[in-house]
Coordinates of C-alpha atoms in Angstrom, one line a residue:
Chain A
X1 CA -0.1 -0.1 -0.2
X2 CA 1.7 3.4 -1.3
X3 CA 1.0 6.2 1.2
X4 CA 0.6 9.9 0.4
X5 CA 1.0 11.4 3.9
X6 CA 3.0 10.1 6.7
X7 CA 3.9 12.0 9.9
X8 CA 6.9 11.0 12.6
X9 CA 6.5 12.6 15.8
X10 CA 4.9 15.4 14.9
X11 CA 4.1 18.2 17.1
X12 CA 3.8 21.7 17.0
X13 CA 4.0 24.0 20.8
X14 CA 3.1 27.3 21.0
X15 CA 4.8 29.0 24.3
X16 CA 3.5 25.7 26.9
X17 CA 0.3 24.6 24.8
X18 CA 1.2 21.3 22.9
X19 CA -1.6 22.1 19.5
X20 CA -0.3 18.5 18.0
X21 CA 1.6 15.9 20.3
X22 CA 3.7 13.8 18.4
X23 CA 1.2 12.4 16.5
X24 CA 2.2 9.6 13.3
X25 CA -0.7 9.7 10.6
X26 CA -0.5 7.3 7.4
X27 CA -2.6 7.9 4.5
X28 CA -2.7 5.6 2.0
X29 CA -2.3 7.0 -1.6
X30 CA -5.6 7.9 -3.4
X31 CA -8.0 7.8 0.3
X32 CA -10.3 10.4 0.5
X33 CA -9.6 10.8 4.2
X34 CA -11.9 12.6 7.0
X35 CA -10.1 14.3 9.3
X36 CA -12.4 14.7 12.5
X37 CA -12.1 16.2 15.9
X38 CA -13.7 18.9 18.2
X39 CA -12.7 22.5 17.6
X40 CA -9.0 22.8 19.3
X41 CA -8.3 19.2 18.3
X42 CA -5.5 19.9 16.9
X43 CA -6.6 19.4 12.6
X44 CA -5.8 22.5 11.5
X45 CA -2.8 23.3 13.1
X46 CA -1.8 19.3 11.4
X47 CA -2.7 20.5 8.3
X48 CA -1.0 24.1 8.1
X49 CA 1.8 22.1 8.6
X50 CA 1.9 19.3 6.5
X51 CA 1.3 22.5 3.8
X52 CA 4.1 24.1 4.9
X53 CA 2.6 26.6 6.8
X54 CA 3.8 26.5 9.7
X55 CA 6.4 25.1 11.2
X56 CA 6.8 22.3 12.9
X57 CA 8.5 22.3 16.8
X58 CA 9.5 18.5 16.4
X59 CA 8.8 15.9 14.5
X60 CA 8.8 15.2 10.3
X61 CA 6.8 14.3 7.7
X62 CA 6.4 12.9 4.3
X63 CA 4.0 13.8 1.5
X64 CA 4.5 10.8 -1.3
X65 CA 7.6 9.6 0.2
X66 CA 9.4 13.3 0.2
X67 CA 10.8 14.9 3.2
X68 CA 11.7 18.4 1.3
X69 CA 9.8 20.2 -1.3
X70 CA 6.7 19.0 -0.8
X71 CA 5.0 22.6 -1.3
X72 CA 3.9 21.9 -4.7
X73 CA 2.4 18.1 -4.1
X74 CA -0.1 19.5 -2.4
X75 CA -2.6 21.4 -2.6
X76 CA -4.9 23.5 0.1
X77 CA -8.3 25.5 0.6
X78 CA -8.0 27.3 4.0
X79 CA -11.0 27.6 6.1
X80 CA -12.2 30.9 5.1
X81 CA -10.7 30.8 1.5
X82 CA -9.4 34.6 0.5
X83 CA -9.2 35.2 -3.3
X84 CA -8.3 38.3 -4.8
X85 CA -11.5 39.9 -4.2
X86 CA -11.3 42.4 -7.5
X87 CA -10.6 39.0 -10.4
X88 CA -12.9 37.1 -12.0
X89 CA -13.5 33.2 -10.9
X90 CA -11.3 32.6 -14.5
X91 CA -8.1 35.3 -14.0
X92 CA -8.2 34.2 -10.9
X93 CA -7.9 30.1 -12.2
X94 CA -6.0 32.1 -14.9
X95 CA -3.2 33.1 -12.3
X96 CA -3.1 30.6 -10.7
X97 CA -2.4 28.3 -13.4
X98 CA 0.4 30.7 -15.2
X99 CA 2.0 31.0 -11.3
X100 CA 1.9 26.5 -11.3
X101 CA 3.6 27.2 -15.0
X102 CA 0.6 26.5 -17.2
X103 CA 0.5 28.2 -20.6
X104 CA -1.0 28.5 -23.5
X105 CA -3.6 26.1 -24.3
X106 CA -2.9 23.6 -21.6
X107 CA -3.8 26.4 -19.3
X108 CA -7.0 27.5 -20.8
X109 CA -8.2 23.4 -21.2
X110 CA -7.3 23.4 -17.3
X111 CA -8.9 26.4 -16.0
X112 CA -12.5 25.8 -18.4
X113 CA -12.5 21.9 -17.1
X114 CA -12.0 23.1 -13.7
X115 CA -14.8 25.8 -13.8
X116 CA -16.7 23.1 -15.2
X117 CA -15.8 20.7 -12.7
X118 CA -16.5 23.0 -9.5
X119 CA -19.7 24.8 -11.6
X120 CA -18.1 28.5 -11.9
X121 CA -18.1 28.0 -15.4
X122 CA -20.1 31.6 -17.7
X123 CA -20.1 33.2 -14.0
X124 CA -18.6 37.0 -14.7
X125 CA -18.6 38.8 -12.0
X126 CA -15.9 38.9 -9.8
X127 CA -15.3 37.4 -6.3
X128 CA -16.4 39.9 -4.7
X129 CA -19.7 39.0 -5.4
X130 CA -19.2 35.4 -4.6
X131 CA -21.5 33.1 -1.7
X132 CA -19.5 31.4 0.7
X133 CA -20.2 28.0 -1.6
X134 CA -18.8 29.6 -4.7
X135 CA -15.8 30.7 -2.5
X136 CA -15.3 27.0 -1.6
X137 CA -15.7 25.7 -4.9
X138 CA -13.3 28.3 -6.7
X139 CA -11.0 27.4 -3.3
X140 CA -11.0 23.5 -4.2
X141 CA -10.4 24.4 -8.2
X142 CA -7.5 26.5 -7.0
X143 CA -6.3 23.6 -4.9
X144 CA -6.1 21.5 -7.2
X145 CA -5.4 23.6 -10.9
X146 CA -1.9 22.3 -10.9
X147 CA -2.6 18.3 -10.3
X148 CA -1.3 17.8 -7.1
X149 CA -0.8 14.7 -5.1
X150 CA -2.7 15.8 -2.8
X151 CA -5.7 17.6 -1.3
X152 CA -5.6 19.3 1.6
X153 CA -9.2 21.1 2.2
X154 CA -10.1 22.9 5.6
X155 CA -14.1 22.3 6.3
X156 CA -15.2 23.3 3.7
X157 CA -18.1 21.9 3.8
X158 CA -19.2 23.0 7.9
X159 CA -20.3 27.0 6.7
X160 CA -22.1 25.8 4.2
X161 CA -25.8 25.3 3.3
X162 CA -27.6 21.9 2.2
X163 CA -27.2 23.2 -1.0
X164 CA -23.5 24.1 -0.8
X165 CA -22.8 21.3 1.1
X166 CA -24.3 18.5 -1.5
X167 CA -21.9 20.6 -4.3
X168 CA -18.8 20.3 -2.2
X169 CA -19.3 17.2 -0.6
X170 CA -20.2 15.3 -4.8
X171 CA -16.8 17.5 -5.7
X172 CA -14.4 16.5 -3.4
X173 CA -16.3 12.8 -3.8
X174 CA -15.1 12.9 -7.0
X175 CA -11.5 15.0 -7.0
X176 CA -9.8 11.5 -8.0
X177 CA -6.5 11.6 -6.2
X178 CA -5.5 11.4 -2.3
X179 CA -7.3 14.2 0.2
X180 CA -8.0 14.8 3.9
X181 CA -10.2 17.2 5.0
X182 CA -11.3 18.1 8.2
X183 CA -15.2 18.3 9.1
X184 CA -17.3 18.2 12.7
X185 CA -20.6 16.9 9.7
X186 CA -19.8 13.3 10.5
X187 CA -22.9 11.9 8.2
X188 CA -20.6 13.9 5.4
X189 CA -17.4 11.7 5.8
X190 CA -19.6 8.6 6.8
X191 CA -21.4 8.9 3.0
X192 CA -17.7 10.2 0.9
X193 CA -14.4 9.1 3.4
X194 CA -12.9 5.8 2.9
X195 CA -10.5 7.3 5.5
X196 CA -10.8 8.4 8.8
X197 CA -8.6 9.8 11.4
X198 CA -10.0 11.1 14.6
X199 CA -8.1 13.9 16.7
X200 CA -8.2 14.8 19.8
X201 CA -6.7 17.1 22.4
X202 CA -3.1 17.0 19.7
X203 CA -3.1 13.7 19.9
X204 CA -4.7 10.8 16.8
X205 CA -7.1 8.4 19.0
X206 CA -7.8 6.3 15.5
X207 CA -7.3 6.1 11.8
X208 CA -7.4 3.6 9.2
X209 CA -10.2 2.4 6.4
X210 CA -13.8 3.5 7.1
X211 CA -14.7 0.2 7.2
X212 CA -12.3 -1.4 9.5
X213 CA -12.9 1.1 11.9
X214 CA -16.6 0.1 12.4
X215 CA -16.1 -2.9 12.0
X216 CA -13.3 -2.6 15.1
X217 CA -15.7 -0.4 17.3
X218 CA -19.2 -2.9 16.0
X219 CA -21.0 -3.3 18.7
X220 CA -22.4 -7.0 18.8
X221 CA -25.7 -6.1 20.6
X222 CA -29.5 -5.4 20.6
X223 CA -31.7 -3.7 21.9
X224 CA -35.2 -5.3 23.0
X225 CA -38.2 -3.3 24.0
X226 CA -41.2 -5.9 25.5
X227 CA -44.7 -3.4 26.2
X228 CA -44.1 -4.9 29.7
X229 CA -42.1 -5.0 32.3
X230 CA -43.3 -8.5 33.3
X231 CA -42.5 -9.6 29.3
X232 CA -39.0 -8.5 30.4
X233 CA -38.7 -10.2 33.9
X234 CA -39.4 -13.2 31.8
X235 CA -37.2 -13.5 28.8
X236 CA -34.8 -12.3 31.2
X237 CA -35.0 -16.0 33.4
X238 CA -34.1 -17.4 30.1
X239 CA -31.6 -15.6 28.9
X240 CA -28.3 -17.3 29.7
X241 CA -26.8 -17.2 27.0
X242 CA -26.8 -13.5 26.6
X243 CA -24.9 -10.8 28.0
X244 CA -27.3 -8.5 29.5
X245 CA -27.4 -4.8 30.3
X246 CA -30.0 -2.4 31.8
X247 CA -31.3 0.6 30.7
X248 CA -32.5 2.9 33.2
X249 CA -33.8 5.3 30.9
X250 CA -36.4 2.4 29.8
X251 CA -37.9 0.0 31.9
X252 CA -39.3 -2.3 29.9
X253 CA -35.5 -2.0 27.5
X254 CA -32.7 -4.1 27.8
X255 CA -29.7 -4.1 25.7
X256 CA -28.3 -7.9 24.8
X257 CA -25.7 -8.9 23.1
X258 CA -24.3 -13.0 22.5
X259 CA -21.8 -14.3 24.7
X260 CA -18.1 -15.9 22.9
X261 CA -20.0 -19.9 22.3
X262 CA -22.0 -17.5 19.7
X263 CA -19.5 -15.7 18.4
X264 CA -19.4 -12.5 18.8
X265 CA -21.4 -10.4 15.8
X266 CA -23.8 -9.2 15.8
X267 CA -26.1 -11.5 13.0
X268 CA -25.5 -14.3 16.6
X269 CA -26.9 -12.2 18.6
X270 CA -29.9 -11.0 16.8
X271 CA -30.7 -15.0 15.4
X272 CA -30.0 -16.2 19.1
X273 CA -31.9 -13.4 20.6
X274 CA -35.0 -13.7 18.4
X275 CA -35.1 -17.8 19.0
X276 CA -35.2 -17.8 22.4
X277 CA -38.4 -14.2 21.5
X278 CA -40.2 -17.2 19.5
X279 CA -39.3 -20.1 22.0
X280 CA -41.2 -17.6 24.5
X281 CA -44.0 -16.8 22.7
X282 CA -43.4 -13.4 24.3
X283 CA -44.7 -10.2 22.0
X284 CA -41.7 -7.6 21.9
X285 CA -42.4 -4.1 20.5
X286 CA -39.6 -3.5 18.8
X287 CA -36.1 -4.7 18.3
X288 CA -33.0 -3.4 16.3
X289 CA -29.0 -4.5 15.9
X290 CA -27.0 -2.0 17.1
X291 CA -25.0 -0.4 14.2
X292 CA -22.0 1.8 14.8
X293 CA -21.8 5.0 13.1
X294 CA -18.7 7.1 12.8
X295 CA -21.7 9.4 15.1
X296 CA -21.2 7.2 17.7
X297 CA -17.8 6.1 17.4
X298 CA -16.3 9.7 17.7
X299 CA -18.4 10.9 20.7
X300 CA -17.4 7.5 22.3
X301 CA -13.2 8.4 21.7
X302 CA -13.2 11.9 21.9
X303 CA -16.2 11.8 25.3
X304 CA -15.3 8.5 27.1
X305 CA -12.0 8.3 25.9
X306 CA -12.8 5.1 24.2
X307 CA -14.9 1.8 24.8
X308 CA -14.2 -0.6 27.7
X309 CA -14.1 -3.2 24.5
X310 CA -11.1 -0.8 22.6
Chain B
X1 CA 13.3 35.1 -9.9
X2 CA 10.4 32.7 -10.4
X3 CA 7.4 34.5 -11.7
X4 CA 8.2 37.5 -11.4
X5 CA 6.5 39.2 -14.3
X6 CA 3.5 37.1 -13.8
X7 CA 3.0 38.5 -11.0
X8 CA 4.3 42.1 -11.8
X9 CA 0.6 41.6 -14.3
X10 CA -1.8 40.4 -11.4
X11 CA -0.1 43.7 -9.3
X12 CA -0.7 46.2 -12.1
X13 CA -4.2 44.9 -12.3
X14 CA -4.8 45.5 -8.6
X15 CA -3.5 48.8 -8.9
X16 CA -5.3 49.6 -10.9
X17 CA -8.6 47.9 -10.3
X18 CA -8.5 48.6 -5.9
X19 CA -8.1 52.4 -7.6
X20 CA -5.0 52.4 -5.9
X21 CA -3.5 54.4 -8.7
X22 CA -6.6 56.4 -9.4
X23 CA -6.7 58.1 -5.5
X24 CA -2.7 58.8 -5.6
X25 CA -3.2 60.5 -9.4
X26 CA -6.0 62.5 -8.0
X27 CA -3.7 63.8 -4.8
X28 CA -0.3 64.9 -6.9
X29 CA -2.6 65.8 -9.7
X30 CA -4.6 68.1 -7.8
X31 CA -1.4 69.6 -6.2
X32 CA 0.5 69.6 -9.5
X33 CA -2.6 72.8 -10.2
X34 CA -2.9 73.8 -7.0
X35 CA 0.8 74.5 -6.3
X36 CA 0.6 77.0 -9.2
X37 CA -2.2 78.3 -8.2
X38 CA -1.5 78.9 -4.2
X39 CA 2.2 81.0 -5.8
X40 CA 0.9 82.9 -7.6
X41 CA -2.7 84.2 -6.2
X42 CA -2.1 83.8 -1.9
X43 CA 0.0 86.8 -1.6
X44 CA -2.9 88.5 -3.6
X45 CA -6.2 87.3 -1.4
X46 CA -4.6 87.8 1.5
X47 CA -3.9 91.9 1.0
X48 CA -7.2 91.4 -1.1
X49 CA -9.1 90.4 2.5
X50 CA -6.5 91.9 4.7
X51 CA -7.6 95.3 3.5
X52 CA -11.5 93.9 3.2
X53 CA -11.5 93.7 6.9
X54 CA -9.9 96.6 7.4
X55 CA -7.3 94.8 9.2
X56 CA -4.0 96.5 9.9
X57 CA -1.0 95.4 7.7
X58 CA 1.3 96.4 11.1
X59 CA 3.9 97.7 7.8
X60 CA 4.5 94.0 6.6
X61 CA 4.9 93.9 2.9
X62 CA 4.6 90.7 1.5
X63 CA 6.6 89.6 -1.1
X64 CA 5.4 89.7 -4.6
X65 CA 4.6 86.0 -6.9
X66 CA 7.4 84.3 -7.5
X67 CA 7.8 81.2 -10.1
X68 CA 10.3 79.2 -8.0
X69 CA 7.3 79.4 -5.5
X70 CA 5.3 77.4 -7.5
X71 CA 7.5 74.4 -7.2
X72 CA 8.9 74.4 -3.8
X73 CA 5.1 74.9 -3.1
X74 CA 4.0 71.3 -5.7
X75 CA 7.8 68.9 -3.7
X76 CA 6.4 71.2 -0.3
X77 CA 2.6 69.4 -0.6
X78 CA 4.4 66.1 -2.4
X79 CA 6.6 65.9 1.3
X80 CA 4.2 66.2 3.2
X81 CA 0.9 65.1 2.1
X82 CA 1.5 63.2 -0.2
X83 CA 3.6 60.6 1.6
X84 CA 0.5 60.1 3.8
X85 CA -1.6 59.2 0.8
X86 CA 1.6 57.2 0.7
X87 CA 1.6 55.6 4.1
X88 CA -2.4 55.2 3.8
X89 CA -2.6 53.2 0.2
X90 CA 0.3 51.1 1.3
X91 CA -0.6 50.3 5.2
X92 CA -2.1 46.6 3.8
X93 CA -0.5 46.4 0.9
X94 CA 2.0 43.8 2.1
X95 CA 0.2 42.6 5.5
X96 CA -3.5 42.1 3.9
X97 CA -2.3 39.3 1.2
X98 CA -0.6 37.2 4.8
X99 CA -2.9 37.8 7.1
X100 CA -5.5 36.8 4.3
X101 CA -3.3 33.8 3.0
X102 CA -3.6 34.6 -0.5
X103 CA 0.1 35.4 -0.1
X104 CA 0.7 31.4 0.0
X105 CA -1.4 30.7 -2.2
X106 CA 0.4 31.8 -4.7
X107 CA 4.2 30.6 -2.9
X108 CA 2.8 26.8 -3.4
X109 CA 2.2 27.1 -6.8
X110 CA 5.6 28.4 -7.0
X111 CA 6.2 32.5 -6.7
X112 CA 9.2 33.5 -5.1
X113 CA 8.8 35.2 -2.0
X114 CA 11.3 37.5 -3.6
X115 CA 9.2 38.2 -6.7
X116 CA 6.1 39.3 -4.3
X117 CA 8.2 41.4 -2.5
X118 CA 9.6 42.7 -5.8
X119 CA 6.8 42.5 -7.9
X120 CA 4.4 44.4 -5.3
X121 CA 6.8 47.4 -4.6
X122 CA 7.6 47.5 -8.7
X123 CA 4.1 48.1 -10.1
X124 CA 3.9 51.2 -8.2
X125 CA 7.1 52.5 -8.5
X126 CA 6.6 52.4 -12.3
X127 CA 3.2 53.8 -11.0
X128 CA 4.2 56.6 -8.8
X129 CA 7.1 57.6 -11.6
X130 CA 4.2 57.8 -14.1
X131 CA 2.2 60.0 -11.9
X132 CA 5.4 62.3 -10.9
X133 CA 6.1 63.0 -14.2
X134 CA 2.7 63.7 -15.4
X135 CA 2.3 66.1 -12.1
X136 CA 6.1 68.1 -12.4
X137 CA 4.7 68.5 -16.4
X138 CA 2.0 69.8 -15.2
X139 CA 3.3 72.5 -12.6
X140 CA 5.5 73.4 -15.8
X141 CA 2.5 74.0 -17.8
X142 CA 0.4 75.8 -14.6
X143 CA 3.7 77.6 -13.8
X144 CA 4.5 78.9 -17.8
X145 CA 0.6 80.0 -17.6
X146 CA 1.0 82.3 -14.6
X147 CA 4.7 83.4 -14.4
X148 CA 5.8 82.7 -17.9
X149 CA 8.8 81.9 -16.6
X150 CA 9.8 78.0 -15.9
X151 CA 13.7 76.1 -14.9
X152 CA 14.8 74.1 -17.7
X153 CA 12.7 71.2 -18.3
X154 CA 15.8 68.8 -17.5
X155 CA 16.3 69.8 -14.1
X156 CA 12.6 69.8 -13.5
X157 CA 12.5 65.6 -14.3
X158 CA 16.1 65.4 -12.2
X159 CA 14.3 66.6 -9.4
X160 CA 11.0 64.5 -9.6
X161 CA 13.3 61.8 -9.9
X162 CA 14.6 62.7 -6.6
X163 CA 11.3 63.3 -5.4
X164 CA 10.5 59.6 -6.2
X165 CA 13.4 58.2 -5.0
X166 CA 12.2 59.5 -1.8
X167 CA 8.7 58.4 -1.8
X168 CA 10.1 54.8 -3.5
X169 CA 11.9 54.6 0.3
X170 CA 8.3 55.5 2.3
X171 CA 7.1 52.3 -0.5
X172 CA 10.1 50.5 0.9
X173 CA 9.4 50.6 4.5
X174 CA 5.8 50.3 4.5
X175 CA 6.8 47.0 2.8
X176 CA 8.9 45.5 5.0
X177 CA 6.7 47.0 8.4
X178 CA 4.0 45.3 6.8
X179 CA 5.7 41.9 6.7
X180 CA 8.0 42.6 9.9
X181 CA 4.5 43.1 12.0
X182 CA 0.6 41.7 12.4
X183 CA -1.3 44.8 12.7
X184 CA -2.1 47.5 9.6
X185 CA -2.7 50.5 12.4
X186 CA 0.7 49.1 13.8
X187 CA 2.7 49.4 10.4
X188 CA 0.7 53.0 9.4
X189 CA 2.1 54.2 13.6
X190 CA 5.2 53.2 12.5
X191 CA 5.3 54.8 9.4
X192 CA 4.0 57.7 10.8
X193 CA 6.7 58.0 13.1
X194 CA 9.7 56.4 11.0
X195 CA 8.7 60.0 8.7
X196 CA 8.3 62.6 12.2
X197 CA 12.0 61.2 13.1
X198 CA 13.1 61.0 9.1
X199 CA 11.9 65.5 9.4
X200 CA 13.9 65.6 13.2
X201 CA 16.3 64.0 11.8
X202 CA 17.1 66.3 7.9
X203 CA 17.1 69.0 10.7
X204 CA 20.9 68.0 12.6
X205 CA 23.7 69.4 10.7
X206 CA 25.8 66.9 7.7
X207 CA 23.2 63.6 8.8
X208 CA 21.0 65.0 8.3
X209 CA 21.5 66.7 4.5
X210 CA 22.7 62.7 3.5
X211 CA 19.6 61.0 4.7
X212 CA 16.5 59.9 2.6
X213 CA 14.7 62.7 3.6
X214 CA 16.4 65.7 2.1
X215 CA 15.4 64.0 -1.4
X216 CA 12.1 65.6 -0.7
X217 CA 13.3 69.2 0.3
X218 CA 15.9 70.9 0.0
X219 CA 17.8 69.0 -2.4
X220 CA 14.8 68.9 -5.7
X221 CA 14.9 72.3 -5.0
X222 CA 18.8 73.0 -5.8
X223 CA 18.7 70.2 -8.5
X224 CA 15.8 72.4 -9.7
X225 CA 17.8 75.2 -9.6
X226 CA 20.7 73.7 -11.6
X227 CA 22.9 73.7 -7.8
X228 CA 24.8 70.6 -7.3
X229 CA 25.1 70.2 -3.5
X230 CA 28.1 68.2 -2.2
X231 CA 25.5 65.9 -0.7
X232 CA 23.3 64.5 -3.8
X233 CA 25.4 61.9 -4.6
X234 CA 25.7 61.2 -0.5
X235 CA 21.8 61.3 -0.2
X236 CA 21.1 59.2 -3.0
X237 CA 23.5 56.1 -2.2
X238 CA 22.3 56.5 1.2
X239 CA 18.1 55.8 -0.2
X240 CA 18.9 53.6 -2.5
X241 CA 20.9 51.3 0.0
X242 CA 18.0 51.8 2.6
X243 CA 15.5 50.8 0.2
X244 CA 17.6 47.7 -1.2
X245 CA 18.4 46.5 2.5
X246 CA 14.1 47.0 3.0
X247 CA 13.0 45.3 0.2
X248 CA 16.0 42.3 1.1
X249 CA 14.6 42.2 4.6
X250 CA 11.2 42.0 3.8
X251 CA 11.5 39.2 1.6
X252 CA 13.7 37.3 4.1
X253 CA 10.7 37.8 6.5
X254 CA 8.2 37.0 4.2
X255 CA 10.3 33.9 3.4
X256 CA 10.7 32.9 6.6
X257 CA 6.8 33.6 8.3
X258 CA 5.0 31.4 9.6
X259 CA 1.3 32.2 8.1

């Protein structure tokens, strides 16, 4: 597996505060990586170090295996992107393209292609009149004009309305390069990211392929809600093959998980629980299998410091 | 220098579209018309006003209008109001790009920090030169109209170049301060502080004669009237060295700056 971004004990300390503390990241080439964390977790500081905006206090990083002169390998969109407001999108992209070394027909083709991609083709107004969503889209276009190996997007969707979010996530999903983007909107990460990094208090709590992380944190459990507490009690008397967790919020509900002998997976839990209920002929109001989402994983990791089974 | 000409074109577009050029042109152009008029009519207006008010002039005789006052007035105004306008219009030129991140976007694409600073300086330096040349030509024209007496045009151009050099010193200081500091207000305050200090130093014998501030006061008028002071070479040399040091320092700070 080729690695696009890798850090080695990367740290940034401001006076006495460690914004980023000895982190080791690995983002595979081609991944669309969601970079998650609460405000102040260290996401922006990490990104700014990786694009060369600020210098690490200690540690290092590599982009596509290179440790030096990595700036031209990356594209970057800041959380609040600023442009030359007196220019139009075409003029701004032409400037970025020319400075990147594009000339003549190649520059024109690339500019047209990007304007089409971000939905700004034919927009003749100056950037000063752009909405926030249009600015984000233009920012993405400038970030990829020189076909960088890795694109860093700092909160590209957080401040957008639903339509803007949909448009920008669609663009991110079709960038066809390694993307690392930070956000608070976990549902969007779940939809478009195949790789996830979760940070808190300057440290990396978890990183890996989204599917594997979800599998790792799957809860192998089901929740059963009965019509009355007596039915629940009847079920509990014969439920020795399950681990039981009482739910204080609802006296008619119970959370169960299967024990080792039945294999630790939600399918088994579901199968054996339903068999027991059928055997006892107990009416059930609701039966649901817990499914791990990035939301639940994120909150567990950042608020509870991880689960017991981590 | 990587991508200098591309970024220079962007800077020229910027000074036109953001009205930087227009405002400076209006300030300089305004003084180029007002200075000859003031020189020609102010004594008459003053006498007329005092007469009309019946005020006693205490025997003070106002000097008759002289064509040389037209030039002195213009250079005096540019050395004060022109500098103030330049400071106010340039205090944000570099800092805005560093703070907003547009500079970094350009650096990521391959623009050298040195080219970034030099393009900003060059675009404004060329604009100032053109505006100043047009302005002194207007002073020459109006002075001839009002006094029918003028200094030789070659002297006029030479003296304008000295004032231009002084303005470039102010401009390079503005860029340097913009790279060094984080607040536009502090950049402006520092520039005004420097200007006042320069005026004070200018009053010191010998040292004041070779400082850039001399290029906005006594030196241009000497050149205009055909007199070449022994300090002329040194004041030009000191200004050129200071401009170079400020620009190189500015580029170095920008290169090493965390944004």
